[in-house]
Amino acid sequence: MKVLVIGGGAREHALCRSLSLDPDVTGLHCAPGNAGIADSAELHQVDAMDGAAVAALAQELSADLVVIGPEAPLVAGVADAVRAVGIPCFGPTAQAAQLEGSKAFAKDVMAGAGVPTARSYVCTTDEEIDEALDAFGAPYVVKDDGLAAGKGVVVTEDVEKARAHARACDRVVIEEFLDGPEVSLFAITDGVTVLPLTPAQDFKRALDNDEGPNTGGMGAYSPLPWADPKLVDEVMASVLQPTVDELRRRGTPFAGLLYAGLAMTSRGVRVIEFNARFGDPETQVVLARLKTPLASVLLNAANGTLDVEPPLRWREDAAVTVVVASHNYPDTPRTGDVIEGLDEVAAQDAPDAYVLHAGTRHDGEAVVSAGGRVLSVTATGKDLSEARERAYRAVARIRLDGSQHRTDIAAKAAGV
């Protein structure tokens, strides 16, 4: 099977790594990729937002499957363009991807499906914004209705900061604050059958102790020793299957990766948000624990034959990933800094720990930073403590001027 992965971040590197280990995969390509993905897949230059260009590349490569990683190409309809030329594509249609592309659309779907979520208001005027903020009070939760590269959500006690963010958006969703820990649960679906993955928890704030600004994610771990063993079954019954059924009922079936961001509140499980693709950095730890070869699962989802897949098999090992970010992330990050120590990790820590590239590129013989989140250092171990120790040992070998990372990823769950 020839597979083309679209994207160039740590999520796509994790996907390529898993696919490269699958004996069914005879050819692996990625566009545009990054400096790390080049080690496991042949790279191609393409505009990931250009559906016609992506479809043409897939045809040129005689790809048997295209996997679209990022959300923006999905919302732009790139998966539709690939399917239009007769190539199976893992990723929802542009219409179904509005589940992530529009917070208001997602709320409407959840209402129709009876999915538990936060009470909310969709606002387009200053008056509506002020009324919603007054109605819910602090802490204020303000979400840009559209895509915002992980930076569209503000959670704050400061009403002026909440108001400023809301007024900077064309349309905004203001909702009640949900208490309790957060969990990410992915599910692969063909629009009818839903196959849940294993839960993970990520860390959105930039600094230790969940302080600092929101980011795209600074680390993650799996499994969750503190979670109810029945959590996956509960979320399948109350969230994932009803959402897939509702989208199909509306004539916009969702086939691809359905990501439910959940809050374990004092009143039960509530959906914070949906995403329409593998999440980053949770994908890094989820795929590290997946024993089932990935390619056939994604192909069956793309072809509408997921019902033939047996339950997924998982390793007993725990996994932890720590994001190494550029100086000044998540504001305007500094790029172009040389990254050293990657060879040391490969020589001394593999296979228990390895580096997944996010914002990197080659500059001659050197690998340099090319984005805010630069690397995702992932490790496995017999438990979270061992996985965490291995991840941070590998992080310590990496040298990137001005870089930053959290030191408390999975610490509480590991009992540290």
Steps between C-alpha positions, in 0.01 A plus 500: 500500500634845404403769752525879465483702822419871470651735758832578662470498878567262788157342449591414141842374612325270750266377227791439262694319769207265569434445130869431431483211749193350328595205276207580268655837409728460197546869426473796739489862386439826683429852373643738596648315800791625711864421578411202720233345281759481221657206686192278456313638197579651161420872513320702233437872480131582472264763634297299752210744454480442123264208447573470129876491564467239775273285281743529208791395721303200627429397141863550397612274787223243433411533866264240645414724795535869586502602867441870570651611830420869566157653547528791255525283185205292621283808552616625158374182332829333408363157592209558260742578218697180561187285508377668182790342306415156637767465771394396853562780749506489879344828606149646506333706231512879524139498623563242771829670599292801608472305824842653566482792258204659678439485874141611438443213255643254753267630771203460265599141419543421868156642574348284228684191622429556869871514579584653841695824468536844657214748476597769250406805297604577143572873477556737208446843661655685793166497678467122469858458623438711811175318579667159469796598717262635765285186484783256570743705708860406574692301402411612149528254210514673161550305175554632150236328287753416226840336477774680690795256507442408863497864615132587461397422858542731797423387855543787743379661822549841336178619338681765295737241354201277421312789339801606292547147364129467423486830313804405292305204356241523223280252682568364846368228729488593869426215737492395861824383658527123542677380814702183534790338313502485121531187287551453126335199339549428129281272292545373145173487309372431150179693565318201652740281698698671776827355630628677813869542573653522848451817708779752550548826687683801362633818658385821334665767713853609415645483851523255789202466734266590212607863502568732208314540171314231308707318237448228244613255770823458697486127569275199555483155655305174478348297662313690770534301825250724677220467242193279542557169314155547346585845360547388138173306497317794656639751250426264211136476607440863596729694264676326212234272353216756539711768328588272206134395473379861508740612227390209282136590565572855382643370173859591592650166612829532687772255393844547650632577846247641746675660797295573811651741751328415828467647848445259789273736692327453832180452298647238267677497164456813287639574152725805490559484125525272199789480259486334160852349499765341716591736782852620572669409739261220603558310174862451596414301814191324364682362194800405715270257682308368197587138419260455206660594164357837405471503119217250456294670772527839328431345158188320625376825654558677167321222309200467731596150611612563857256238626744228383769625740540307828539699823827690513787347696707708743838463666508490879778762495434859600605790276599860573585778255664833587491791255815706453394847383680800356601809690196727554238235408195534487550864405717569195753217524862532401601267216821403324683377812715190456377184675769274646485169685257316270765241411570446870135417567494259206821331616437485874125500562337315208273311477362598842518872419503679166454846355205597280558819303243779485643836394834405347681530168840424354750784460787335318613214723335651809146459629357833615180619665223610267198552724369549850480139608824352371526142627287246683717264704308177555585207725340174615550301818341238721314780679466877483793557737740307277364654179526844653857444620604381153331793327670762716838325473469532122383862526814579701719388208342752261660841464299783347586856597220667694275194490238429763309198623280409792659289774176362646347298212325194653657574840176494696370187323833326563490594868809717477 
